[in-house]
């Protein structure tokens, strides 16, 4: 296929808001085969990945006669233009940057659809395309790296000098043959900052991670968050940006190219207490367009409770007691009981203990019973100390 078409596509990509585009052949990703199998065997996957490994490696298993893959990158901001006003006593949570603005899946899909339309107009009827973002079969960072968009850092993210790792990635498999672009060499050098800074030790040091240990994954699960991660979660109720923030490639990088990616401060730094009792309708209306809402309100409410505990917010005690008393979901009640015991860490409070003991009598879910028992035991231990 002519390089003139490639140039036209690059030009069009820029016009429709794609910040970087690269092209690569559609040969299998052989170097991933061993890695992906090992990750699965070791239980290092999150379960959110496409589960047929062969389809992640061999483009021909998911597309008829693939010839090339077009990789795209869209840069997103790393700093908010404005933050919500600081009001004494008001505690806010935070969404990680990949959940700022409109859900990037929608933004990228729209960009890719427009690009495909353009390429179709420029080529014959026999051309075909399969676009994907994040939840598709192929491994985004592997495609992007091979297509010359950047290198995969030790934090497992694609890094490109001008945008750092603050980029969303998408790819399009096609039966059009394009010349491959040149790969960018690995640029971490001796640096291991992200590996050291990761609070849970999730990064393995070679670009892979134990996803089960990653706070980004842990904030998206629907059951109890294991206790070892609760304190480490801090007040970030969705995702985690630590291994991006510490990366020298991200220093001073803050791309504000796309209006739909600008965060609304009240949404991305929400007040925590109102989240505890938000209705489904209100949740959908307020947070529905954020990527961070994809698992529904339950994980975010659980995380809001954990964040209040991490703030040691005493003013949240009445709200949390109400959750214990009235919330229909055992995991949410149990997390609230845990949070109460953490907030009242330094005092013996027989009234609250009595309240929790009464609530415990109604619990039937084994995990929730255990959460209550531990919270009560923890608080009672303070009688002895007092
Ligand atoms: S996102 Fe957070 S928890 Fe996950 S690997 Fe990076 S620093 Fe560690
Ligand atoms: S922090 Fe250092 S090791 Fe980690 S991705 Fe950035 S440059 Fe690479």
Tab-separated table of C-alpha atoms and ligand atoms in Angstrom:
chain	number	residue	atom	x	y	z
A	1	UNK	CA	0.000	0.000	0.000
A	2	UNK	CA	1.300	3.414	-0.839
A	3	UNK	CA	3.067	5.501	1.718
A	4	UNK	CA	0.918	8.366	0.432
A	5	UNK	CA	-2.116	6.725	2.074
A	6	UNK	CA	-0.204	6.388	5.328
A	7	UNK	CA	0.629	10.079	5.248
A	8	UNK	CA	-2.985	10.986	4.526
A	9	UNK	CA	-4.131	8.850	7.471
A	10	UNK	CA	-1.607	10.488	9.770
A	11	UNK	CA	-2.837	13.888	8.711
A	12	UNK	CA	-6.478	12.893	9.211
A	13	UNK	CA	-5.675	11.396	12.612
A	14	UNK	CA	-4.323	14.714	13.811
A	15	UNK	CA	-7.383	16.494	12.486
A	16	UNK	CA	-9.787	14.282	14.448
A	17	UNK	CA	-7.911	14.521	17.737
A	18	UNK	CA	-5.559	11.553	17.712
A	19	UNK	CA	-2.257	12.725	19.187
A	20	UNK	CA	-0.071	9.973	17.826
A	21	UNK	CA	-0.537	7.204	15.319
A	22	UNK	CA	1.741	4.301	14.446
A	23	UNK	CA	1.638	1.298	12.120
A	24	UNK	CA	2.885	-2.228	12.533
A	25	UNK	CA	2.582	-5.612	10.831
A	26	UNK	CA	0.050	-8.163	12.066
A	27	UNK	CA	2.457	-10.986	12.894
A	28	UNK	CA	1.722	-12.782	16.175
A	29	UNK	CA	3.062	-11.319	19.421
A	30	UNK	CA	5.270	-14.349	20.074
A	31	UNK	CA	7.201	-12.695	22.879
A	32	UNK	CA	3.978	-12.374	24.892
A	33	UNK	CA	3.079	-16.044	24.749
A	34	UNK	CA	5.257	-17.271	27.575
A	35	UNK	CA	4.680	-14.146	29.685
A	36	UNK	CA	0.888	-14.281	29.478
A	37	UNK	CA	0.736	-17.989	30.303
A	38	UNK	CA	3.061	-17.527	33.270
A	39	UNK	CA	1.072	-14.553	34.569
A	40	UNK	CA	-2.092	-16.629	34.450
A	41	UNK	CA	-0.494	-19.682	36.061
A	42	UNK	CA	0.854	-17.585	38.905
A	43	UNK	CA	-2.532	-15.944	39.458
A	44	UNK	CA	-1.116	-12.498	38.646
A	45	UNK	CA	-3.992	-11.523	36.337
A	46	UNK	CA	-6.945	-9.373	37.366
A	47	UNK	CA	-9.618	-11.304	35.516
A	48	UNK	CA	-10.577	-8.138	33.620
A	49	UNK	CA	-8.329	-9.169	30.703
A	50	UNK	CA	-9.584	-11.054	27.667
A	51	UNK	CA	-9.342	-14.645	28.829
A	52	UNK	CA	-8.326	-16.546	25.660
A	53	UNK	CA	-4.561	-16.062	25.590
A	54	UNK	CA	-4.146	-17.293	21.990
A	55	UNK	CA	-6.496	-14.542	20.806
A	56	UNK	CA	-4.290	-11.986	22.515
A	57	UNK	CA	-1.225	-13.219	20.659
A	58	UNK	CA	-2.434	-14.205	17.194
A	59	UNK	CA	-4.305	-11.427	15.339
A	60	UNK	CA	-5.392	-14.009	12.737
A	61	UNK	CA	-7.504	-15.735	15.395
A	62	UNK	CA	-9.738	-12.693	15.724
A	63	UNK	CA	-9.564	-11.198	12.229
A	64	UNK	CA	-9.688	-12.574	8.701
A	65	UNK	CA	-6.338	-12.105	6.942
A	66	UNK	CA	-4.887	-9.324	9.066
A	67	UNK	CA	-2.060	-7.395	7.429
A	68	UNK	CA	-1.415	-4.457	9.742
A	69	UNK	CA	-2.353	-2.939	13.050
A	70	UNK	CA	-2.818	0.795	13.434
A	71	UNK	CA	-2.097	2.007	16.959
A	72	UNK	CA	-3.357	5.309	18.284
A	73	UNK	CA	-2.625	7.366	21.371
A	74	UNK	CA	-4.652	10.190	22.866
A	75	UNK	CA	-3.006	12.220	25.615
A	76	UNK	CA	-4.892	13.148	28.802
A	77	UNK	CA	-4.305	15.767	31.495
A	78	UNK	CA	-2.343	15.061	34.659
A	79	UNK	CA	-3.426	18.165	36.547
A	80	UNK	CA	-6.827	19.683	37.186
A	81	UNK	CA	-7.271	23.228	35.971
A	82	UNK	CA	-9.222	23.943	39.136
A	83	UNK	CA	-9.926	21.998	42.304
A	84	UNK	CA	-13.014	22.092	44.486
A	85	UNK	CA	-12.848	24.694	47.274
A	86	UNK	CA	-11.314	23.447	50.505
A	87	UNK	CA	-13.873	23.563	53.256
A	88	UNK	CA	-12.802	22.644	56.753
A	89	UNK	CA	-14.177	19.279	57.770
A	90	UNK	CA	-15.270	18.274	54.244
A	91	UNK	CA	-13.591	15.093	53.131
A	92	UNK	CA	-13.234	14.256	49.484
A	93	UNK	CA	-12.211	11.161	47.574
A	94	UNK	CA	-10.397	11.147	44.287
A	95	UNK	CA	-10.641	9.325	40.993
A	96	UNK	CA	-7.331	8.429	39.325
A	97	UNK	CA	-6.536	10.320	36.141
A	98	UNK	CA	-7.723	7.582	33.759
A	99	UNK	CA	-11.210	8.325	35.038
A	100	UNK	CA	-11.184	12.055	34.432
A	101	UNK	CA	-13.532	13.495	31.840
A	102	UNK	CA	-15.722	11.382	29.575
A	103	UNK	CA	-15.005	7.626	29.609
A	104	UNK	CA	-11.966	7.191	27.351
A	105	UNK	CA	-13.427	4.037	25.817
A	106	UNK	CA	-16.152	6.187	24.262
A	107	UNK	CA	-13.750	8.951	23.240
A	108	UNK	CA	-11.301	6.580	21.566
A	109	UNK	CA	-13.973	4.484	19.919
A	110	UNK	CA	-15.422	7.604	18.377
A	111	UNK	CA	-11.995	8.737	17.111
A	112	UNK	CA	-11.256	5.298	15.647
A	113	UNK	CA	-14.673	5.039	13.978
A	114	UNK	CA	-14.063	8.367	12.293
A	115	UNK	CA	-10.610	7.301	11.176
A	116	UNK	CA	-11.968	4.038	9.775
A	117	UNK	CA	-14.677	5.917	7.874
A	118	UNK	CA	-11.989	8.078	6.344
A	119	UNK	CA	-9.769	5.147	5.353
A	120	UNK	CA	-12.774	3.363	3.824
A	121	UNK	CA	-13.518	6.412	1.703
A	122	UNK	CA	-9.908	6.465	0.556
A	123	UNK	CA	-9.684	2.745	-0.278
A	124	UNK	CA	-11.686	-0.036	-1.875
A	125	UNK	CA	-14.729	-1.906	-0.581
A	126	UNK	CA	-12.574	-4.886	0.342
A	127	UNK	CA	-10.871	-3.149	3.224
A	128	UNK	CA	-11.912	-4.271	6.678
A	129	UNK	CA	-11.187	-3.122	10.200
A	130	UNK	CA	-11.522	-4.185	13.822
A	131	UNK	CA	-11.050	-1.402	16.377
A	132	UNK	CA	-10.497	-2.039	20.079
A	133	UNK	CA	-9.789	-0.137	23.278
A	134	UNK	CA	-8.505	-1.661	26.466
A	135	UNK	CA	-11.041	-4.455	26.791
A	136	UNK	CA	-10.281	-5.885	23.332
A	137	UNK	CA	-8.274	-9.022	22.713
A	138	UNK	CA	-4.886	-7.526	21.900
A	139	UNK	CA	-2.510	-6.154	24.531
A	140	UNK	CA	-2.627	-2.382	23.974
A	141	UNK	CA	0.840	-1.566	25.228
A	142	UNK	CA	2.438	-4.364	23.195
A	143	UNK	CA	0.776	-3.163	19.995
A	144	UNK	CA	1.629	0.460	20.720
A	145	UNK	CA	5.253	-0.396	21.418
A	146	UNK	CA	5.616	-2.398	18.221
A	147	UNK	CA	3.979	0.408	16.257
A	148	UNK	CA	6.572	2.867	17.532
A	149	UNK	CA	4.330	4.904	19.837
A	150	UNK	CA	6.692	4.556	22.791
A	151	UNK	CA	8.309	1.979	25.052
A	152	UNK	CA	6.855	-0.102	27.862
A	153	UNK	CA	8.266	1.159	31.143
A	154	UNK	CA	8.885	-0.832	34.307
A	155	UNK	CA	5.460	0.355	35.454
A	156	UNK	CA	3.940	-1.614	32.577
A	157	UNK	CA	2.666	1.524	30.870
A	158	UNK	CA	3.464	2.910	27.465
A	159	UNK	CA	5.760	5.898	27.734
A	160	UNK	CA	6.342	8.470	25.082
A	161	UNK	CA	8.602	11.408	25.647
A	162	UNK	CA	6.158	14.237	24.946
A	163	UNK	CA	3.150	12.719	26.770
A	164	UNK	CA	4.842	10.574	29.405
A	165	UNK	CA	2.539	7.685	30.281
A	166	UNK	CA	-0.565	9.873	30.376
A	167	UNK	CA	-1.999	8.430	27.159
A	168	UNK	CA	-4.963	6.267	26.259
A	169	UNK	CA	-4.307	3.614	23.663
A	170	UNK	CA	-6.413	2.034	20.992
A	171	UNK	CA	-5.713	-0.166	17.994
A	172	UNK	CA	-7.294	-1.150	14.696
A	173	UNK	CA	-6.539	-4.408	12.927
A	174	UNK	CA	-6.921	-4.136	9.178
A	175	UNK	CA	-6.391	-6.126	5.989
A	176	UNK	CA	-4.550	-3.181	4.446
A	177	UNK	CA	-0.803	-3.594	4.271
A	178	UNK	CA	1.238	-0.708	5.681
A	179	UNK	CA	4.955	-0.326	6.262
A	180	UNK	CA	5.799	-0.741	9.932
A	181	UNK	CA	7.056	2.209	11.928
A	182	UNK	CA	10.238	2.018	13.921
A	183	UNK	CA	10.152	0.932	17.546
A	184	UNK	CA	11.244	3.283	20.320
A	185	UNK	CA	14.067	1.819	22.454
A	186	UNK	CA	13.494	0.985	26.132
A	187	UNK	CA	14.079	4.181	28.087
A	188	UNK	CA	13.993	3.334	31.802
A	189	UNK	CA	17.719	2.790	32.016
A	190	UNK	CA	18.704	2.060	35.621
A	191	UNK	CA	15.626	3.794	37.058
A	192	UNK	CA	13.379	1.720	39.332
A	193	UNK	CA	11.404	4.516	40.983
A	194	UNK	CA	7.977	3.127	40.159
A	195	UNK	CA	8.882	-0.324	41.459
A	196	UNK	CA	10.068	1.133	44.760
A	197	UNK	CA	7.193	3.589	45.084
A	198	UNK	CA	4.393	1.082	44.494
A	199	UNK	CA	2.792	0.789	47.944
A	200	UNK	CA	1.800	-2.847	47.520
A	201	UNK	CA	4.856	-4.241	45.728
A	202	UNK	CA	2.716	-5.079	42.697
A	203	UNK	CA	5.346	-4.268	40.055
A	204	UNK	CA	7.688	-7.115	39.197
A	205	UNK	CA	10.398	-4.840	37.767
A	206	UNK	CA	10.280	-5.945	34.136
A	207	UNK	CA	7.089	-4.214	33.025
A	208	UNK	CA	4.872	-6.969	34.410
A	209	UNK	CA	2.811	-6.829	37.564
A	210	UNK	CA	0.848	-8.924	39.959
A	211	UNK	CA	-2.492	-7.350	39.130
A	212	UNK	CA	-4.095	-8.849	42.229
A	213	UNK	CA	-1.855	-6.661	44.345
A	214	UNK	CA	-2.449	-3.503	42.337
A	215	UNK	CA	-4.621	-0.898	44.066
A	216	UNK	CA	-6.106	0.000	40.728
A	217	UNK	CA	-7.564	-3.525	40.555
A	218	UNK	CA	-8.424	-3.649	44.232
A	219	UNK	CA	-10.513	-0.464	43.976
A	220	UNK	CA	-12.593	-2.104	41.234
A	221	UNK	CA	-13.584	-5.366	42.914
A	222	UNK	CA	-17.091	-5.868	44.211
A	223	UNK	CA	-16.494	-7.859	47.390
A	224	UNK	CA	-14.588	-6.955	50.547
A	225	UNK	CA	-11.271	-5.230	49.968
A	226	UNK	CA	-8.607	-7.294	51.779
A	227	UNK	CA	-7.525	-5.447	54.926
A	228	UNK	CA	-3.898	-5.151	53.804
A	229	UNK	CA	-4.949	-2.779	51.004
A	230	UNK	CA	-7.450	-0.608	52.850
A	231	UNK	CA	-4.989	1.759	54.502
A	232	UNK	CA	-2.827	1.850	51.367
A	233	UNK	CA	-5.797	2.934	49.283
A	234	UNK	CA	-5.661	6.334	51.000
A	235	UNK	CA	-8.514	8.418	49.644
A	236	UNK	CA	-8.245	7.467	45.961
A	237	UNK	CA	-11.553	5.676	45.486
A	238	UNK	CA	-10.880	4.549	41.926
A	239	UNK	CA	-7.544	3.521	40.410
A	240	UNK	CA	-4.043	4.476	41.461
A	241	UNK	CA	-1.550	6.859	39.859
A	242	UNK	CA	1.481	6.424	42.085
A	243	UNK	CA	3.660	4.598	39.542
A	244	UNK	CA	2.851	7.321	37.025
A	245	UNK	CA	3.375	10.272	39.351
A	246	UNK	CA	6.873	9.169	40.365
A	247	UNK	CA	8.050	8.486	36.809
A	248	UNK	CA	10.588	11.072	35.604
A	249	UNK	CA	9.070	10.904	32.121
A	250	UNK	CA	5.878	12.388	33.557
A	251	UNK	CA	7.547	15.308	35.254
A	252	UNK	CA	5.958	18.530	34.022
A	253	UNK	CA	3.789	16.658	31.506
A	254	UNK	CA	0.214	17.906	31.480
A	255	UNK	CA	-1.660	17.632	28.163
A	256	UNK	CA	-4.882	19.586	27.796
A	257	UNK	CA	-5.706	18.883	24.162
A	258	UNK	CA	-9.254	17.548	24.380
A	259	UNK	CA	-12.109	19.306	26.096
A	260	UNK	CA	-14.014	16.086	26.829
A	261	UNK	CA	-11.043	14.841	28.850
A	262	UNK	CA	-11.062	17.784	31.218
A	263	UNK	CA	-12.102	16.649	34.689
A	264	UNK	CA	-15.068	18.167	36.477
A	265	UNK	CA	-13.631	18.720	39.949
A	266	UNK	CA	-16.880	17.982	41.814
A	267	UNK	CA	-17.068	14.612	40.089
A	268	UNK	CA	-13.446	13.560	40.149
A	269	UNK	CA	-12.938	14.752	43.731
A	270	UNK	CA	-16.349	13.918	45.178
A	271	UNK	CA	-17.454	14.598	48.732
A	272	UNK	CA	-17.336	11.245	50.468
A	273	UNK	CA	-20.296	11.296	52.842
A	274	UNK	CA	-22.989	11.890	50.188
A	275	UNK	CA	-21.622	8.908	48.250
A	276	UNK	CA	-22.631	6.545	51.050
A	277	UNK	CA	-26.346	6.958	50.408
A	278	UNK	CA	-26.451	8.021	46.763
A	279	UNK	CA	-29.371	6.549	44.792
A	280	UNK	CA	-28.841	4.553	41.612
A	281	UNK	CA	-30.393	7.285	39.512
A	282	UNK	CA	-28.284	10.026	41.057
A	283	UNK	CA	-25.166	7.903	40.694
A	284	UNK	CA	-25.827	7.297	37.027
A	285	UNK	CA	-26.600	10.962	36.361
A	286	UNK	CA	-23.525	12.218	38.193
A	287	UNK	CA	-20.854	9.606	37.562
A	288	UNK	CA	-22.254	7.578	34.644
A	289	UNK	CA	-19.982	9.121	32.014
A	290	UNK	CA	-16.770	8.490	33.982
A	291	UNK	CA	-14.687	5.407	33.197
A	292	UNK	CA	-14.586	4.804	36.956
A	293	UNK	CA	-18.299	4.071	37.118
A	294	UNK	CA	-18.110	0.920	34.990
A	295	UNK	CA	-18.413	-1.434	37.993
A	296	UNK	CA	-21.427	0.397	39.387
A	297	UNK	CA	-21.722	2.272	42.661
A	298	UNK	CA	-20.974	-0.514	45.139
A	299	UNK	CA	-17.137	-0.616	44.859
A	300	UNK	CA	-16.994	3.188	44.980
A	301	UNK	CA	-19.219	3.313	48.057
A	302	UNK	CA	-17.066	0.688	49.753
A	303	UNK	CA	-13.991	2.735	48.877
A	304	UNK	CA	-15.623	5.943	50.110
A	305	UNK	CA	-16.141	4.239	53.495
A	306	UNK	CA	-12.492	3.135	53.525
A	307	UNK	CA	-11.369	6.661	52.586
A	308	UNK	CA	-13.381	8.133	55.484
A	309	UNK	CA	-11.648	5.663	57.794
A	310	UNK	CA	-8.272	6.668	56.350
A	311	UNK	CA	-9.101	10.313	57.045
A	312	UNK	CA	-10.110	9.277	60.601
A	313	UNK	CA	-13.148	11.467	60.047
A	314	UNK	CA	-15.062	11.441	63.344
A	315	UNK	CA	-17.873	13.500	61.834
A	316	UNK	CA	-18.614	10.502	59.583
A	317	UNK	CA	-19.508	8.241	62.534
A	318	UNK	CA	-23.279	8.996	62.436
A	319	UNK	CA	-23.316	8.343	58.657
A	320	UNK	CA	-21.438	5.081	59.094
A	321	UNK	CA	-23.702	3.930	61.925
A	322	UNK	CA	-26.632	4.623	59.636
A	323	UNK	CA	-25.019	2.496	56.938
A	324	UNK	CA	-24.559	-0.339	59.463
A	325	UNK	CA	-28.190	-0.008	60.468
A	326	UNK	CA	-29.917	0.427	57.127
A	327	UNK	CA	-27.782	-0.509	54.119
A	328	UNK	CA	-29.146	-3.672	52.476
A	329	UNK	CA	-25.692	-4.915	51.341
A	330	UNK	CA	-23.712	-7.006	53.851
A	331	UNK	CA	-20.276	-6.066	52.434
A	332	UNK	CA	-21.079	-2.372	52.760
A	333	UNK	CA	-22.326	-2.833	56.352
A	334	UNK	CA	-19.241	-4.870	57.279
A	335	UNK	CA	-16.862	-2.316	55.767
A	336	UNK	CA	-18.672	0.439	57.663
A	337	UNK	CA	-18.245	-1.499	60.937
A	338	UNK	CA	-14.519	-1.819	60.210
A	339	UNK	CA	-14.295	1.906	59.400
A	340	UNK	CA	-15.997	2.868	62.668
A	341	UNK	CA	-13.485	0.831	64.648
A	342	UNK	CA	-10.604	2.516	62.808
A	343	UNK	CA	-11.936	6.045	63.256
A	344	UNK	CA	-12.558	5.526	66.966
A	345	UNK	CA	-9.122	4.024	67.190
A	346	UNK	CA	-8.023	5.855	70.265
A	347	UNK	CA	-11.091	5.714	72.465
A	348	UNK	CA	-13.198	3.259	74.390
A	349	UNK	CA	-16.783	3.835	73.279
A	350	UNK	CA	-19.223	1.369	74.892
A	351	UNK	CA	-22.227	2.969	73.212
A	352	UNK	CA	-20.912	2.350	69.721
A	353	UNK	CA	-19.752	-1.132	70.683
A	354	UNK	CA	-23.254	-1.889	71.969
A	355	UNK	CA	-24.717	-0.637	68.694
A	356	UNK	CA	-22.408	-2.871	66.659
A	357	UNK	CA	-23.140	-5.878	68.876
A	358	UNK	CA	-26.839	-5.429	68.332
A	359	UNK	CA	-26.314	-5.081	64.582
A	360	UNK	CA	-24.128	-8.195	64.565
A	361	UNK	CA	-26.979	-10.317	65.884
A	362	UNK	CA	-28.876	-9.706	62.626
A	363	UNK	CA	-25.958	-10.591	60.324
A	364	UNK	CA	-25.947	-13.952	58.564
A	365	UNK	CA	-23.164	-13.572	55.969
A	366	UNK	CA	-19.985	-15.265	57.363
A	367	UNK	CA	-17.518	-12.654	56.044
A	368	UNK	CA	-19.649	-9.829	57.386
A	369	UNK	CA	-19.992	-11.513	60.761
A	370	UNK	CA	-16.216	-11.741	60.895
A	371	UNK	CA	-15.799	-8.051	60.006
A	372	UNK	CA	-18.200	-7.101	62.809
A	373	UNK	CA	-16.561	-9.423	65.314
A	374	UNK	CA	-13.115	-8.059	64.537
A	375	UNK	CA	-14.305	-4.450	64.705
A	376	UNK	CA	-15.983	-5.081	68.060
A	377	UNK	CA	-12.979	-6.956	69.458
A	378	UNK	CA	-10.713	-4.163	68.273
A	379	UNK	CA	-12.825	-1.553	70.046
A	380	UNK	CA	-13.221	-3.605	73.205
A	381	UNK	CA	-9.474	-4.021	73.446
A	382	UNK	CA	-9.404	-0.293	74.119
A	383	UNK	CA	-11.495	-0.729	77.285
A	384	UNK	CA	-8.672	-2.781	78.660
A	385	UNK	CA	-6.107	-0.217	77.604
A	386	UNK	CA	-8.203	2.685	79.013
B	1	LIG	S1	-1.156	1.522	40.028
B	1	LIG	FE1	-0.501	1.813	42.177
B	1	LIG	S2	-0.682	-0.193	43.142
B	1	LIG	FE2	-0.783	-0.500	40.906
B	1	LIG	S3	1.303	-0.943	40.285
B	1	LIG	FE3	1.065	1.276	40.092
B	1	LIG	S4	1.708	2.124	42.079
B	1	LIG	FE4	1.380	-0.058	42.342
B	2	LIG	S1	9.659	5.384	37.049
B	2	LIG	FE1	11.619	4.879	36.109
B	2	LIG	S2	11.556	2.654	35.910
B	2	LIG	FE2	9.477	3.331	36.251
B	2	LIG	S3	8.608	3.564	34.217
B	2	LIG	FE3	9.402	5.568	34.835
B	2	LIG	S4	11.486	5.623	34.006
B	2	LIG	FE4	10.830	3.500	33.975
